[in-house]
Amino acid sequence: MCAADAPAARFDTRNGQDGEQERGSGPVHGCPRSPQKETIEYLRAAVLGSDPGVTEHVKWKAPSFLRGGEDRVTFQLRAKKGVQAIFHRGAKVKYDRADFRFSDESGLLDWISSARATVIFQDLDDAKAKEEAFVTLVRSWVNA
């Protein structure tokens, strides 16, 4: 199963590398063009298994995971150094961010702002090595 194998969903599974930028939407089934297919599938299963309230849809041409109807974690499939998981608090900036506090015990998060951070997985081995910490992080984030 592909990372965003949602019924009738389509997203860009191509990764512009070596100066080649491909555009458009590829079929979700099988993610045939993604060099990170196995990593994406592995991380997708990890996120979906992190909390029973987590659901998935395709947004911004990539798998996005929701809790309570709000996007909380989205994959960036075109990251040059692997697969990037973006931790956020919905599609729009929250104005209560001064009140938002989150403690990253894992040290995996690279903070972009006070309420948005990323984790990059270089490959499948990296995803497997970080899986336990990542699942704990996702579970905490979606419930924060």
C-alpha positions as protocol buffer text, in pm:
chain_id: "A"
residue {
  index: 1
  type: MET
  ca { x: 0 y: 0 z: 0 }
}
residue {
  index: 2
  type: CYS
  ca { x: 125 y: 347 z: -82 }
}
residue {
  index: 3
  type: ALA
  ca { x: 171 y: 632 z: 161 }
}
residue {
  index: 4
  type: ALA
  ca { x: -150 y: 803 z: 66 }
}
residue {
  index: 5
  type: ASP
  ca { x: -344 y: 512 z: -67 }
}
residue {
  index: 6
  type: ALA
  ca { x: -682 y: 672 z: -18 }
}
residue {
  index: 7
  type: PRO
  ca { x: -967 y: 578 z: -252 }
}
residue {
  index: 8
  type: ALA
  ca { x: -957 y: 778 z: -574 }
}
residue {
  index: 9
  type: ALA
  ca { x: -691 y: 1008 z: -431 }
}
residue {
  index: 10
  type: ARG
  ca { x: -407 y: 1140 z: -642 }
}
residue {
  index: 11
  type: PHE
  ca { x: -93 y: 1321 z: -543 }
}
residue {
  index: 12
  type: ASP
  ca { x: 248 y: 1401 z: -679 }
}
residue {
  index: 13
  type: THR
  ca { x: 475 y: 1104 z: -621 }
}
residue {
  index: 14
  type: ARG
  ca { x: 761 y: 1237 z: -825 }
}
residue {
  index: 15
  type: ASN
  ca { x: 1072 y: 1388 z: -682 }
}
residue {
  index: 16
  type: GLY
  ca { x: 1266 y: 1639 z: -893 }
}
residue {
  index: 17
  type: GLN
  ca { x: 1630 y: 1538 z: -850 }
}
residue {
  index: 18
  type: ASP
  ca { x: 1948 y: 1612 z: -1041 }
}
residue {
  index: 19
  type: GLY
  ca { x: 1792 y: 1931 z: -1176 }
}
residue {
  index: 20
  type: GLU
  ca { x: 1490 y: 1752 z: -1319 }
}
residue {
  index: 21
  type: GLN
  ca { x: 1163 y: 1895 z: -1188 }
}
residue {
  index: 22
  type: GLU
  ca { x: 859 y: 1686 z: -1269 }
}
residue {
  index: 23
  type: ARG
  ca { x: 513 y: 1826 z: -1220 }
}
residue {
  index: 24
  type: GLY
  ca { x: 166 y: 1682 z: -1217 }
}
residue {
  index: 25
  type: SER
  ca { x: -18 y: 1415 z: -1030 }
}
residue {
  index: 26
  type: GLY
  ca { x: 67 y: 1050 z: -1036 }
}
residue {
  index: 27
  type: PRO
  ca { x: -160 y: 770 z: -926 }
}
residue {
  index: 28
  type: VAL
  ca { x: -153 y: 693 z: -558 }
}
residue {
  index: 29
  type: HIS
  ca { x: -164 y: 318 z: -604 }
}
residue {
  index: 30
  type: GLY
  ca { x: 188 y: 186 z: -571 }
}
residue {
  index: 31
  type: CYS
  ca { x: 363 y: 527 z: -569 }
}
residue {
  index: 32
  type: PRO
  ca { x: 563 y: 399 z: -866 }
}
residue {
  index: 33
  type: ARG
  ca { x: 779 y: 706 z: -913 }
}
residue {
  index: 34
  type: SER
  ca { x: 873 y: 790 z: -558 }
}
residue {
  index: 35
  type: PRO
  ca { x: 1231 y: 694 z: -472 }
}
residue {
  index: 36
  type: GLN
  ca { x: 1117 y: 694 z: -108 }
}
residue {
  index: 37
  type: LYS
  ca { x: 814 y: 466 z: -158 }
}
residue {
  index: 38
  type: GLU
  ca { x: 905 y: 220 z: 119 }
}
residue {
  index: 39
  type: THR
  ca { x: 992 y: 498 z: 362 }
}
residue {
  index: 40
  type: ILE
  ca { x: 663 y: 676 z: 291 }
}
residue {
  index: 41
  type: GLU
  ca { x: 463 y: 356 z: 341 }
}
residue {
  index: 42
  type: TYR
  ca { x: 645 y: 278 z: 664 }
}
residue {
  index: 43
  type: LEU
  ca { x: 595 y: 627 z: 809 }
}
residue {
  index: 44
  type: ARG
  ca { x: 232 y: 635 z: 701 }
}
residue {
  index: 45
  type: ALA
  ca { x: 164 y: 314 z: 892 }
}
residue {
  index: 46
  type: ALA
  ca { x: 347 y: 454 z: 1194 }
}
residue {
  index: 47
  type: VAL
  ca { x: 137 y: 772 z: 1200 }
}
residue {
  index: 48
  type: LEU
  ca { x: -192 y: 587 z: 1150 }
}
residue {
  index: 49
  type: GLY
  ca { x: -99 y: 344 z: 1427 }
}
residue {
  index: 50
  type: SER
  ca { x: 4 y: 617 z: 1672 }
}
residue {
  index: 51
  type: ASP
  ca { x: -345 y: 706 z: 1794 }
}
residue {
  index: 52
  type: PRO
  ca { x: -689 y: 557 z: 1721 }
}
residue {
  index: 53
  type: GLY
  ca { x: -830 y: 905 z: 1651 }
}
residue {
  index: 54
  type: VAL
  ca { x: -587 y: 976 z: 1367 }
}
residue {
  index: 55
  type: THR
  ca { x: -739 y: 974 z: 1019 }
}
residue {
  index: 56
  type: GLU
  ca { x: -590 y: 1053 z: 682 }
}
residue {
  index: 57
  type: HIS
  ca { x: -664 y: 1242 z: 366 }
}
residue {
  index: 58
  type: VAL
  ca { x: -464 y: 1388 z: 81 }
}
residue {
  index: 59
  type: LYS
  ca { x: -389 y: 1758 z: 107 }
}
residue {
  index: 60
  type: TRP
  ca { x: -124 y: 1960 z: -69 }
}
residue {
  index: 61
  type: LYS
  ca { x: -71 y: 1652 z: -292 }
}
residue {
  index: 62
  type: ALA
  ca { x: 57 y: 1446 z: 0 }
}
residue {
  index: 63
  type: PRO
  ca { x: -70 y: 1236 z: 290 }
}
residue {
  index: 64
  type: SER
  ca { x: -201 y: 1454 z: 571 }
}
residue {
  index: 65
  type: PHE
  ca { x: -309 y: 1316 z: 906 }
}
residue {
  index: 66
  type: LEU
  ca { x: -590 y: 1462 z: 1114 }
}
residue {
  index: 67
  type: ARG
  ca { x: -716 y: 1437 z: 1469 }
}
residue {
  index: 68
  type: GLY
  ca { x: -1058 y: 1580 z: 1543 }
}
residue {
  index: 69
  type: GLY
  ca { x: -1090 y: 1704 z: 1184 }
}
residue {
  index: 70
  type: GLU
  ca { x: -779 y: 1923 z: 1205 }
}
residue {
  index: 71
  type: ASP
  ca { x: -463 y: 1858 z: 1002 }
}
residue {
  index: 72
  type: ARG
  ca { x: -177 y: 1789 z: 1241 }
}
residue {
  index: 73
  type: VAL
  ca { x: 97 y: 1605 z: 1048 }
}
residue {
  index: 74
  type: THR
  ca { x: 161 y: 1629 z: 674 }
}
residue {
  index: 75
  type: PHE
  ca { x: 428 y: 1461 z: 465 }
}
residue {
  index: 76
  type: GLN
  ca { x: 641 y: 1666 z: 229 }
}
residue {
  index: 77
  type: LEU
  ca { x: 727 y: 1417 z: -44 }
}
residue {
  index: 78
  type: ARG
  ca { x: 952 y: 1646 z: -244 }
}
residue {
  index: 79
  type: ALA
  ca { x: 1210 y: 1701 z: 29 }
}
residue {
  index: 80
  type: LYS
  ca { x: 1556 y: 1672 z: -125 }
}
residue {
  index: 81
  type: LYS
  ca { x: 1703 y: 1479 z: 167 }
}
residue {
  index: 82
  type: GLY
  ca { x: 1431 y: 1221 z: 225 }
}
residue {
  index: 83
  type: VAL
  ca { x: 1075 y: 1231 z: 354 }
}
residue {
  index: 84
  type: GLN
  ca { x: 979 y: 1525 z: 571 }
}
residue {
  index: 85
  type: ALA
  ca { x: 700 y: 1510 z: 829 }
}
residue {
  index: 86
  type: ILE
  ca { x: 560 y: 1855 z: 904 }
}
residue {
  index: 87
  type: PHE
  ca { x: 402 y: 1894 z: 1246 }
}
residue {
  index: 88
  type: HIS
  ca { x: 147 y: 2175 z: 1250 }
}
residue {
  index: 89
  type: ARG
  ca { x: -179 y: 2281 z: 1409 }
}
residue {
  index: 90
  type: GLY
  ca { x: -407 y: 2297 z: 1109 }
}
residue {
  index: 91
  type: ALA
  ca { x: -390 y: 2458 z: 768 }
}
residue {
  index: 92
  type: LYS
  ca { x: -410 y: 2810 z: 907 }
}
residue {
  index: 93
  type: VAL
  ca { x: -194 y: 2982 z: 1166 }
}
residue {
  index: 94
  type: LYS
  ca { x: -345 y: 2969 z: 1511 }
}
residue {
  index: 95
  type: TYR
  ca { x: -349 y: 3297 z: 1698 }
}
residue {
  index: 96
  type: ASP
  ca { x: -326 y: 3120 z: 2033 }
}
residue {
  index: 97
  type: ARG
  ca { x: 28 y: 3006 z: 1955 }
}
residue {
  index: 98
  type: ALA
  ca { x: 169 y: 3207 z: 2247 }
}
residue {
  index: 99
  type: ASP
  ca { x: -29 y: 2972 z: 2472 }
}
residue {
  index: 100
  type: PHE
  ca { x: 78 y: 2660 z: 2283 }
}
residue {
  index: 101
  type: ARG
  ca { x: 351 y: 2465 z: 2459 }
}
residue {
  index: 102
  type: PHE
  ca { x: 497 y: 2139 z: 2340 }
}
residue {
  index: 103
  type: SER
  ca { x: 792 y: 1955 z: 2484 }
}
residue {
  index: 104
  type: ASP
  ca { x: 990 y: 1741 z: 2240 }
}
residue {
  index: 105
  type: GLU
  ca { x: 1154 y: 1482 z: 2462 }
}
residue {
  index: 106
  type: SER
  ca { x: 1283 y: 1295 z: 2155 }
}
residue {
  index: 107
  type: GLY
  ca { x: 1485 y: 1580 z: 2010 }
}
residue {
  index: 108
  type: LEU
  ca { x: 1359 y: 1487 z: 1662 }
}
residue {
  index: 109
  type: LEU
  ca { x: 1176 y: 1813 z: 1591 }
}
residue {
  index: 110
  type: ASP
  ca { x: 1338 y: 2097 z: 1400 }
}
residue {
  index: 111
  type: TRP
  ca { x: 1127 y: 2399 z: 1501 }
}
residue {
  index: 112
  type: ILE
  ca { x: 1015 y: 2635 z: 1223 }
}
residue {
  index: 113
  type: SER
  ca { x: 799 y: 2847 z: 1453 }
}
residue {
  index: 114
  type: SER
  ca { x: 651 y: 2815 z: 1801 }
}
residue {
  index: 115
  type: ALA
  ca { x: 375 y: 2590 z: 1665 }
}
residue {
  index: 116
  type: ARG
  ca { x: 528 y: 2425 z: 1357 }
}
residue {
  index: 117
  type: ALA
  ca { x: 817 y: 2182 z: 1325 }
}
residue {
  index: 118
  type: THR
  ca { x: 961 y: 1916 z: 1095 }
}
residue {
  index: 119
  type: VAL
  ca { x: 1132 y: 1580 z: 1111 }
}
residue {
  index: 120
  type: ILE
  ca { x: 1329 y: 1448 z: 814 }
}
residue {
  index: 121
  type: PHE
  ca { x: 1383 y: 1079 z: 749 }
}
residue {
  index: 122
  type: GLN
  ca { x: 1674 y: 1013 z: 513 }
}
residue {
  index: 123
  type: ASP
  ca { x: 1558 y: 664 z: 415 }
}
residue {
  index: 124
  type: LEU
  ca { x: 1382 y: 353 z: 540 }
}
residue {
  index: 125
  type: ASP
  ca { x: 1664 y: 258 z: 779 }
}
residue {
  index: 126
  type: ASP
  ca { x: 1647 y: 605 z: 935 }
}
residue {
  index: 127
  type: ALA
  ca { x: 1268 y: 575 z: 971 }
}
residue {
  index: 128
  type: LYS
  ca { x: 1301 y: 236 z: 1139 }
}
residue {
  index: 129
  type: ALA
  ca { x: 1568 y: 365 z: 1377 }
}
residue {
  index: 130
  type: LYS
  ca { x: 1349 y: 659 z: 1482 }
}
residue {
  index: 131
  type: GLU
  ca { x: 1012 y: 481 z: 1474 }
}
residue {
  index: 132
  type: GLU
  ca { x: 948 y: 446 z: 1847 }
}
residue {
  index: 133
  type: ALA
  ca { x: 1037 y: 809 z: 1922 }
}
residue {
  index: 134
  type: PHE
  ca { x: 842 y: 926 z: 1615 }
}
residue {
  index: 135
  type: VAL
  ca { x: 524 y: 738 z: 1711 }
}
residue {
  index: 136
  type: THR
  ca { x: 543 y: 878 z: 2065 }
}
residue {
  index: 137
  type: LEU
  ca { x: 599 y: 1226 z: 1922 }
}
residue {
  index: 138
  type: VAL
  ca { x: 302 y: 1200 z: 1683 }
}
residue {
  index: 139
  type: ARG
  ca { x: 75 y: 1069 z: 1959 }
}
residue {
  index: 140
  type: SER
  ca { x: 170 y: 1360 z: 2185 }
}
residue {
  index: 141
  type: TRP
  ca { x: 143 y: 1619 z: 1906 }
}
residue {
  index: 142
  type: VAL
  ca { x: -202 y: 1520 z: 1782 }
}
residue {
  index: 143
  type: ASN
  ca { x: -333 y: 1535 z: 2137 }
}
residue {
  index: 144
  type: ALA
  ca { x: -165 y: 1867 z: 2228 }
}
